[in-house]
């Protein structure tokens, strides 16, 4: 008997567990495990309510609410917030979701009611924010949404039921307009899993983080740059439900709230009870939602051969020159222009955009624009479109030339896009024209429209506001596949060149009788021809250095090991991508589509920080 007694466990003791189990036991909550946290269970045990909650949740919540003291009582307030969230999850009763927000707000912002607020080191402190944020999103969710689908949050004024009373809600309309468009279709990002992007940048804080769409038409008076907001944009916004002195009003059951909506690019913090409160945002989720089922991916190859398909998805009230902004133009932020490559689209910059916008310093100092174009067109023609679009946008955004940031623009191009980027920073003189005609350009008798087209496509000067260019896997001296005549011939037979290009060549040839122009008319060049290493136009471009007023950087991809001089990325050889005037050259051991690789992105980040230092916008 003595031996048996020694082997029995004592009534009180401990059991050893591993560190993960120990942490899990101490971090269980209604949000992480669908179970009340230990501090909430303690409140239930103290009041003899733990077992009853499983069968009489609403009665237990009513008893706890009725027993609340007029001030303090933080333990019970937290328990009410968590148990309301837990019961709402089990019953799908939106009133309890809203109650969780009300209790959490009362705990975090008790106003002038005497009491001890939770300390920042208390795990319940962050959980209270999460109960408040989730309570808004779920409590205002469209009741018609399927449980497994997206959660649309309805930001509407009105009277909402609470388990212990009524909540009268108003909505501040000022936050519902962004970039000249009314925001609509607010989707909760808390109920989203992001795929396809390495990192999810989520800024923790107060409020329900949402991805908002924009209305098809502008809200009212035209806003500068509104027509350059990209199509299908999703705006990272946050809804904050200001509940004022809710703590004092809990006993009466009559509460008032005002919903305010903040966009991530406009507001970072708000003041509540004389204290700055960061706002919660989830920009990565909004970006991923924007690219979900985006037609750009499907149109990339088809647009290369047919041309004009990208234009079919651009609303008629938007700019038709191919230059779009991800956010409304913001004075004081340096533009970064992203130019995609052949048979590609701006969607391929998603990883880079996510990383740059996830960097607080870059997000504060830069703004991202994207250029979209038909990549089968002659490179000089596409470059002329890019230059014209940049000139027009700069005049629109800064007509008086007061914004110093726009005068420090950075252009980043991948593959063919790098050739377009280079042409924003060179002085070509008459070299391109001389390749296609023996007659001086001034003597060509064409319509003003054709003369303007030829002028912008064949004569380039460095754009004074472009101060830095970055070339990624750029065929400065030609692409390998384009060296084969059967490839360029096949592309010529399959692609459809724009009528403006063909009409321009025809009119110039007819008016001049120039044999060079006539040969060009019989076999107009495509972008594939222009990337042939033996193409005279490409050779001319390669011989023109980047302007000394512009800093050039090269990011060159090569596959495999060994000396880089002997390697290539599957499309472009190192010897083709290398240029002597680059102030830096980064080798990436990857294939041609390296623009989304971590090493490429980190090099771009380094270049942008260097640009800030050179621009005296940050210290070295």
XYZ file of C-alpha atoms in Angstrom:
620
model
C 0.000 0.000 0.000
C 2.858 2.363 0.792
C 4.370 1.679 -2.645
C 1.007 2.345 -4.355
C 0.499 5.581 -2.432
C 3.931 6.824 -3.444
C 3.110 6.169 -7.130
C -0.168 8.139 -7.139
C -0.288 11.732 -8.478
C -0.887 14.511 -5.963
C -4.133 16.501 -6.228
C -2.170 19.571 -7.310
C 0.902 19.564 -9.504
C 2.254 20.166 -12.985
C 2.765 18.207 -16.157
C 5.758 19.001 -18.343
C 4.954 20.060 -21.917
C 7.041 21.274 -24.850
C 7.412 24.989 -25.527
C 4.887 25.017 -28.380
C 2.202 23.349 -26.251
C 2.919 25.708 -23.376
C 2.627 28.736 -25.620
C -0.573 27.399 -27.180
C -2.178 26.910 -23.785
C -1.412 30.524 -22.897
C -2.553 32.033 -26.213
C -5.895 30.303 -26.791
C -8.663 32.786 -27.666
C -11.957 33.007 -29.494
C -10.074 34.141 -32.597
C -7.192 31.675 -32.577
C -8.926 28.502 -31.419
C -12.673 29.126 -31.257
C -12.398 28.855 -27.476
C -12.389 31.380 -24.659
C -8.998 32.494 -23.375
C -7.857 31.636 -19.882
C -8.495 35.168 -18.499
C -12.095 34.950 -19.752
C -12.550 31.455 -18.290
C -11.317 32.827 -14.976
C -14.145 35.377 -14.995
C -16.671 32.655 -15.791
C -15.328 30.399 -13.016
C -15.398 33.193 -10.453
C -19.047 33.765 -11.212
C -19.976 30.083 -11.454
C -20.856 30.449 -15.159
C -18.280 28.326 -16.994
C -20.451 25.256 -17.545
C -23.597 27.281 -18.222
C -21.992 29.231 -21.097
C -21.923 26.138 -23.308
C -25.707 25.741 -23.075
C -26.978 29.200 -22.086
C -24.571 31.613 -23.749
C -27.031 34.483 -24.161
C -28.261 34.229 -20.555
C -24.687 34.153 -19.253
C -23.760 37.215 -21.330
C -26.830 39.051 -20.073
C -25.908 38.281 -16.445
C -22.337 39.443 -16.912
C -23.523 42.632 -18.604
C -26.006 43.359 -15.814
C -23.302 42.888 -13.169
C -20.853 45.360 -14.781
C -19.706 48.093 -12.419
C -20.068 51.686 -13.560
C -16.302 52.026 -13.920
C -13.261 49.816 -14.030
C -14.148 46.136 -14.229
C -11.626 45.496 -16.999
C -11.595 41.737 -16.491
C -15.339 41.483 -17.018
C -15.337 43.882 -19.983
C -12.711 41.793 -21.718
C -14.641 38.617 -21.001
C -17.808 40.169 -22.429
C -15.963 41.199 -25.588
C -14.467 37.742 -26.115
C -17.581 35.767 -25.187
C -19.703 37.969 -27.469
C -17.258 37.229 -30.305
C -17.320 33.517 -29.492
C -21.125 33.327 -29.362
C -21.385 35.364 -32.576
C -19.133 32.845 -34.334
C -21.289 29.979 -33.110
C -24.673 31.580 -33.795
C -23.830 33.951 -36.713
C -25.804 36.619 -34.867
C -24.429 39.960 -36.055
C -25.696 41.701 -32.928
C -23.107 39.875 -30.857
C -20.307 40.765 -33.287
C -21.230 44.424 -32.821
C -21.431 43.882 -29.072
C -17.860 42.540 -29.115
C -16.758 45.810 -30.776
C -18.664 47.904 -28.240
C -17.196 46.089 -25.244
C -13.668 46.178 -26.712
C -13.947 49.915 -27.416
C -15.196 50.515 -23.872
C -12.184 48.640 -22.542
C -9.638 50.408 -24.757
C -11.154 53.898 -24.624
C -13.120 54.319 -21.384
C -13.162 58.102 -21.740
C -13.312 60.040 -18.476
C -14.667 57.075 -16.524
C -12.308 56.195 -13.695
C -10.594 52.857 -14.195
C -7.359 51.126 -15.017
C -6.706 50.525 -18.690
C -4.935 47.366 -19.793
C -1.180 47.641 -20.060
C 0.490 47.181 -23.435
C 2.265 44.065 -22.114
C -1.054 42.393 -21.277
C -1.957 39.879 -24.044
C -5.560 40.993 -23.690
C -4.592 44.462 -24.920
C -3.931 43.384 -28.518
C -6.815 40.917 -28.409
C -9.167 43.765 -27.496
C -8.148 45.540 -30.718
C -8.752 42.364 -32.681
C -12.202 41.842 -31.140
C -13.078 45.426 -31.992
C -11.771 45.171 -35.572
C -13.348 41.793 -36.297
C -16.592 42.851 -34.661
C -16.974 45.720 -37.139
C -16.238 43.591 -40.212
C -18.458 40.709 -39.163
C -21.166 42.780 -37.499
C -21.681 44.929 -40.604
C -21.227 42.039 -43.053
C -23.807 41.558 -45.765
C -26.139 38.892 -44.333
C -26.639 37.476 -47.820
C -22.955 36.584 -48.216
C -22.170 32.892 -48.332
C -20.159 31.650 -45.372
C -17.373 30.479 -47.674
C -17.324 33.512 -49.932
C -15.991 37.031 -49.592
C -17.322 39.096 -46.730
C -18.717 42.378 -48.021
C -18.984 44.976 -45.285
C -22.000 47.270 -45.629
C -21.104 50.736 -44.371
C -24.625 52.080 -44.020
C -26.214 54.401 -41.475
C -29.119 53.123 -39.436
C -30.164 51.504 -36.204
C -28.538 48.184 -35.347
C -29.636 45.704 -32.734
C -27.391 44.930 -29.763
C -28.021 42.125 -27.244
C -28.492 44.800 -24.592
C -29.957 47.682 -26.602
C -29.627 49.681 -29.812
C -26.692 51.133 -31.731
C -27.460 54.165 -33.898
C -24.837 54.430 -36.643
C -23.970 57.367 -38.904
C -21.368 57.332 -41.701
C -18.935 60.139 -42.478
C -19.299 60.564 -46.255
C -15.968 62.402 -46.572
C -14.010 59.169 -46.411
C -16.039 57.472 -49.124
C -14.393 59.390 -52.002
C -10.859 58.539 -53.131
C -8.973 59.946 -56.108
C -12.164 61.502 -57.452
C -14.150 58.240 -57.325
C -16.677 56.971 -54.834
C -15.544 53.891 -52.922
C -17.810 50.852 -53.042
C -17.934 47.103 -52.410
C -15.904 46.950 -49.195
C -14.465 43.454 -48.752
C -12.976 42.369 -45.424
C -9.300 41.459 -45.805
C -9.314 39.697 -42.427
C -11.194 36.878 -44.137
C -8.679 36.594 -47.007
C -5.778 34.246 -47.517
C -3.189 35.786 -49.846
C -1.508 33.589 -52.439
C 1.165 34.299 -55.031
C 3.036 36.953 -53.019
C 5.921 36.089 -50.718
C 5.154 38.511 -47.925
C 1.933 39.860 -46.527
C 2.423 43.401 -45.302
C -0.222 44.127 -42.706
C -0.045 47.225 -40.537
C -1.639 46.441 -37.162
C -3.800 49.015 -35.499
C -7.388 50.089 -35.016
C -10.241 49.396 -37.426
C -11.564 46.845 -39.881
C -9.145 46.533 -42.798
C -10.964 46.399 -46.143
C -10.298 46.275 -49.881
C -12.567 48.786 -51.617
C -13.455 49.064 -55.275
C -14.092 52.361 -57.019
C -17.212 53.407 -58.896
C -17.247 53.311 -62.683
C -17.822 57.068 -62.914
C -16.145 59.954 -61.121
C -17.895 61.274 -58.047
C -18.261 64.906 -59.081
C -15.820 67.659 -59.932
C -12.816 66.351 -61.837
C -9.770 65.678 -59.679
C -6.316 66.057 -61.211
C -5.019 62.600 -62.055
C -8.330 60.797 -61.579
C -8.255 59.610 -65.177
C -4.898 57.936 -64.534
C -6.110 55.723 -61.706
C -5.516 52.168 -62.906
C -8.490 50.032 -63.969
C -9.867 47.425 -61.540
C -8.036 49.134 -58.684
C -8.642 47.933 -55.125
C -7.963 50.472 -52.419
C -6.688 49.407 -48.992
C -8.960 51.223 -46.551
C -10.032 50.877 -42.936
C -13.370 51.473 -41.252
C -13.220 52.866 -37.734
C -16.418 52.926 -35.710
C -16.094 55.807 -33.254
C -18.187 54.919 -30.196
C -17.415 57.954 -28.051
C -18.361 57.442 -24.414
C -19.698 53.929 -24.930
C -18.402 52.847 -21.509
C -20.720 55.275 -19.770
C -23.686 54.296 -21.936
C -23.435 50.525 -21.544
C -25.952 50.471 -18.689
C -28.579 52.446 -20.657
C -28.247 50.333 -23.791
C -28.547 53.386 -26.067
C -25.306 53.901 -27.964
C -24.239 56.022 -30.918
C -21.453 55.443 -33.412
C -19.934 57.236 -36.361
C -18.157 55.199 -39.031
C -15.147 56.877 -40.600
C -13.274 55.406 -43.578
C -9.562 56.040 -44.092
C -7.419 55.166 -47.130
C -3.937 53.782 -46.519
C -2.254 56.367 -48.745
C -3.890 59.303 -46.951
C -4.120 58.660 -43.201
C -1.841 56.657 -40.914
C -3.014 57.692 -37.440
C -6.037 59.259 -35.771
C -6.540 60.800 -32.334
C -8.834 59.134 -29.802
C -9.015 60.349 -26.219
C -6.108 62.709 -26.931
C -3.898 59.779 -27.956
C -2.544 58.851 -31.398
C -3.891 55.542 -32.598
C -2.368 53.749 -35.615
C -4.882 52.530 -38.174
C -4.888 48.913 -39.309
C -4.270 48.332 -43.024
C -3.706 45.268 -45.196
C -2.296 46.596 -48.507
C -0.988 43.212 -49.651
C -4.444 41.667 -49.423
C -5.922 44.576 -51.395
C -3.266 44.124 -54.113
C -3.875 40.380 -54.308
C -7.627 40.973 -54.471
C -7.062 43.425 -57.325
C -5.140 40.806 -59.299
C -7.574 37.988 -58.526
C -9.010 36.865 -61.897
C -7.487 39.959 -63.501
C -7.814 39.738 -67.317
C -4.321 41.177 -67.798
C -2.789 37.752 -67.263
C -4.935 36.128 -69.945
C -4.454 38.965 -72.425
C -0.655 39.143 -72.370
C 0.067 36.650 -75.172
C -3.083 37.442 -77.159
C -2.364 41.160 -77.004
C 1.167 40.618 -78.341
C -0.219 39.105 -81.541
C -3.452 41.060 -81.951
C -2.696 44.402 -80.315
C -5.244 46.737 -78.784
C -6.693 44.166 -76.393
C -5.313 45.945 -73.326
C -7.254 49.006 -74.411
C -10.504 47.044 -74.262
C -10.299 46.769 -70.452
C -9.459 50.438 -69.865
C -12.569 52.512 -69.051
C -13.356 55.247 -71.565
C -13.018 57.998 -68.974
C -9.411 56.995 -68.202
C -6.246 58.137 -69.952
C -5.694 56.275 -73.199
C -1.927 56.782 -73.426
C -1.010 53.779 -71.286
C 0.321 55.542 -68.181
C -1.508 54.768 -64.933
C -0.974 55.414 -61.243
C -1.569 52.939 -58.439
C -2.687 55.721 -56.113
C -3.800 59.336 -56.646
C -0.905 61.653 -57.458
C 0.756 62.916 -54.290
C 3.020 66.015 -54.501
C 6.362 65.488 -52.821
C 6.671 61.802 -53.717
C 9.108 60.683 -56.422
C 7.474 58.777 -59.294
C 8.723 55.275 -60.097
C 7.712 54.271 -63.629
C 7.466 50.519 -64.259
C 7.690 49.380 -67.904
C 6.946 45.714 -68.596
C 8.570 43.537 -71.256
C 7.499 41.572 -74.324
C 4.186 39.659 -74.157
C 3.825 40.848 -70.579
C 1.800 43.377 -68.575
C 1.993 45.535 -65.430
C 0.583 42.573 -63.462
C 4.073 41.036 -63.584
C 5.322 43.789 -61.281
C 3.058 42.599 -58.428
C 5.854 41.182 -56.274
C 7.973 44.318 -56.656
C 5.015 46.604 -55.964
C 4.118 44.643 -52.829
C 7.665 44.836 -51.505
C 8.144 48.526 -52.272
C 4.809 49.499 -50.754
C 5.624 47.309 -47.771
C 8.757 49.364 -47.054
C 7.746 52.329 -44.838
C 10.475 54.666 -46.131
C 9.917 53.889 -49.810
C 6.162 54.082 -49.330
C 6.582 57.528 -47.792
C 8.995 58.913 -50.404
C 7.899 57.308 -53.690
C 4.759 56.763 -55.746
C 4.422 53.981 -58.316
C 3.128 54.413 -61.857
C 2.911 51.754 -64.567
C 3.071 51.943 -68.350
C 1.135 49.452 -70.480
C 1.701 49.071 -74.221
C 1.363 46.664 -77.154
C 4.769 45.014 -77.033
C 4.777 43.742 -80.657
C 4.846 47.300 -81.988
C 8.132 48.830 -83.168
C 10.187 49.711 -80.120
C 10.692 53.317 -81.213
C 6.929 53.717 -81.578
C 6.270 52.329 -78.064
C 9.079 54.469 -76.633
C 7.524 57.525 -78.244
C 4.242 56.673 -76.547
C 5.983 56.333 -73.184
C 7.808 59.651 -73.553
C 4.643 61.478 -74.637
C 2.642 59.976 -71.767
C 5.264 60.977 -69.196
C 5.436 64.515 -70.569
C 1.659 64.841 -70.501
C 1.307 63.430 -66.988
C 4.032 65.713 -65.658
C 2.221 68.740 -67.090
C -1.076 67.560 -65.615
C 0.281 66.914 -62.143
C 2.710 69.810 -61.869
C 1.749 72.514 -64.397
C 3.716 75.209 -62.568
C 6.834 73.099 -62.032
C 6.770 73.489 -58.239
C 7.042 69.841 -57.246
C 10.725 68.997 -56.917
C 9.981 65.297 -56.424
C 8.544 64.810 -59.897
C 11.803 66.208 -61.282
C 13.607 63.178 -59.797
C 11.640 60.469 -61.625
C 13.003 56.909 -61.775
C 12.178 54.653 -64.764
C 12.519 50.873 -64.370
C 12.173 48.574 -67.377
C 12.291 44.816 -67.782
C 13.472 43.226 -71.037
C 12.020 45.249 -73.956
C 10.738 47.681 -71.340
C 14.368 48.477 -70.525
C 14.912 49.609 -74.123
C 11.900 51.906 -73.793
C 13.296 53.201 -70.517
C 16.643 53.972 -72.156
C 14.948 56.100 -74.797
C 13.686 58.459 -72.078
C 17.314 59.261 -71.292
C 19.139 59.619 -74.644
C 19.719 62.212 -77.332
C 19.211 60.388 -80.624
C 19.603 63.364 -82.907
C 18.571 62.312 -86.434
C 20.138 58.850 -86.266
C 16.913 56.842 -86.268
C 15.407 58.910 -89.076
C 18.550 58.632 -91.149
C 18.255 54.839 -90.986
C 14.908 54.849 -92.791
C 15.218 57.857 -95.124
C 17.828 59.718 -97.134
C 15.637 62.785 -97.236
C 15.794 65.392 -94.438
C 12.831 65.082 -92.121
C 11.907 68.740 -92.626
C 11.318 68.088 -96.326
C 8.835 65.259 -95.823
C 5.351 66.341 -96.903
C 2.904 64.627 -94.571
C -0.126 65.636 -92.518
C 0.499 67.332 -89.166
C -0.740 64.203 -87.372
C 1.720 61.935 -89.194
C 4.550 64.431 -88.727
C 3.866 64.448 -84.992
C 3.803 60.630 -84.931
C 7.123 60.369 -86.773
C 8.653 63.094 -84.640
C 7.838 61.437 -81.328
C 8.806 57.945 -82.575
C 12.164 58.762 -84.159
C 13.614 61.796 -82.391
C 14.445 61.534 -78.684
C 15.847 63.954 -76.130
C 16.526 63.123 -72.470
C 13.439 63.896 -70.424
C 14.593 66.587 -67.983
C 12.643 65.089 -65.089
C 14.069 61.543 -65.472
C 17.111 61.281 -63.236
C 17.645 57.525 -62.944
C 16.942 54.440 -65.075
C 17.149 50.772 -64.113
C 17.549 48.058 -66.750
C 16.436 44.524 -65.817
C 17.442 41.686 -68.187
C 17.453 44.218 -71.023
C 18.632 43.169 -74.532
C 20.769 46.244 -75.057
C 22.515 44.470 -77.950
C 19.720 42.109 -78.934
C 17.807 39.006 -77.831
C 19.032 35.560 -78.798
C 15.781 34.273 -80.343
C 15.369 37.462 -82.386
C 18.616 36.638 -84.186
C 16.819 33.924 -86.179
C 15.094 35.160 -89.307
C 12.433 32.470 -89.127
C 11.450 33.766 -85.677
C 11.157 37.402 -86.717
C 9.418 36.378 -89.933
C 6.889 34.286 -88.044
C 6.202 37.144 -85.636
C 5.700 39.524 -88.566
C 3.147 37.176 -90.151
C 1.243 36.702 -86.912
C 1.182 40.134 -85.279
C -1.067 43.014 -86.190
C 0.681 46.379 -86.299
C -1.346 49.528 -85.601
C -2.765 51.319 -88.612
C -1.226 54.597 -87.444
C 2.259 53.135 -87.883
C 1.506 51.697 -91.327
C -0.250 54.874 -92.504
C 2.636 57.000 -91.288
C 5.211 54.972 -93.202
C 2.993 54.872 -96.324
C 2.376 58.608 -96.333
C 6.038 59.430 -95.782
C 7.093 57.009 -98.533
C 4.531 58.312 -101.009
C 5.417 61.956 -100.452
C 9.168 61.492 -100.661
C 9.631 58.639 -103.091
C 12.451 57.544 -100.795
C 13.527 53.957 -101.528
C 14.422 53.326 -97.885
C 10.910 54.252 -96.800
C 9.434 52.088 -99.560
C 11.453 49.095 -98.365
C 10.244 49.797 -94.846
C 6.667 49.908 -96.090
C 7.026 46.518 -97.763
C 8.314 44.969 -94.542
C 7.444 47.102 -91.502
C 9.456 46.086 -88.432
C 7.986 44.525 -85.309
C 9.538 44.628 -81.851
C 11.063 41.230 -82.600
C 12.874 42.725 -85.610
C 14.052 45.611 -83.443
C 15.616 43.163 -80.959
C 17.583 41.295 -83.624
C 21.266 41.795 -82.733
C 21.919 42.777 -86.360
C 19.078 45.301 -86.533
C 20.477 48.737 -87.551
C 18.051 50.530 -85.242
C 19.104 48.457 -82.229
C 22.761 48.978 -83.098
C 22.153 52.713 -83.282
C 20.395 52.670 -79.904
C 23.196 50.633 -78.344
C 25.773 53.147 -79.591
C 23.995 56.078 -77.930
C 24.973 56.330 -74.253
C 22.578 57.246 -71.506
C 22.726 60.983 -70.864
C 25.364 61.971 -68.286
C 22.584 63.728 -66.345
C 20.914 60.338 -65.733
C 22.251 57.561 -63.491
C 21.873 54.130 -65.126
C 21.848 50.772 -63.330
C 21.870 47.257 -64.773
C 20.381 44.128 -63.218
C 21.444 41.194 -65.394
C 20.146 37.644 -65.077
C 22.256 34.612 -65.990
C 21.442 30.943 -65.561
C 23.899 28.409 -64.230
C 27.364 28.711 -62.776
C 30.575 29.787 -64.427
C 31.860 33.099 -65.810
C 28.965 35.470 -66.405
C 30.493 36.679 -69.658
C 29.668 33.282 -71.147
C 26.178 32.918 -69.697
C 22.673 34.057 -70.555
C 19.188 34.039 -68.999
C 17.582 31.966 -71.725
C 16.578 35.062 -73.703
C 19.334 37.649 -73.294
C 23.054 36.977 -73.018
C 25.153 38.788 -70.435
C 27.211 40.410 -73.195
C 24.002 41.847 -74.643
C 22.685 43.200 -71.342
C 25.970 44.759 -70.225
C 26.526 48.473 -70.871
C 29.618 50.411 -69.913
C 27.815 53.525 -68.695
C 25.913 51.722 -65.907
C 27.065 53.035 -62.535
C 26.182 49.667 -60.972
C 25.672 46.154 -62.276
C 24.031 43.371 -60.282
C 24.183 39.750 -61.461
C 21.163 37.571 -60.613
C 21.480 33.814 -61.015
C 18.044 33.315 -62.475
C 16.118 33.135 -65.738
C 14.897 36.025 -67.857
C 11.748 36.746 -65.814
C 13.745 37.840 -62.794
C 11.868 41.033 -61.999
C 10.036 39.334 -59.129
C 13.064 37.652 -57.553
C 14.230 38.721 -54.067
C 17.736 39.665 -55.252
C 16.315 41.883 -57.994
C 13.900 43.564 -55.610
C 16.571 44.141 -52.980
C 18.849 45.708 -55.598
C 16.029 48.014 -56.673
C 15.435 48.899 -53.034
C 19.130 49.722 -52.678
C 19.056 51.892 -55.802
C 15.980 53.779 -54.578
C 17.553 54.456 -51.194
C 20.682 55.676 -52.976
C 18.416 57.922 -55.050
C 16.894 59.395 -51.888
C 20.320 60.152 -50.466
C 21.460 61.738 -53.729
C 18.259 63.795 -53.775
C 18.933 64.983 -50.197
C 15.642 63.477 -49.040
C 17.271 61.220 -46.436
C 20.665 61.210 -44.758
C 23.296 58.687 -45.804
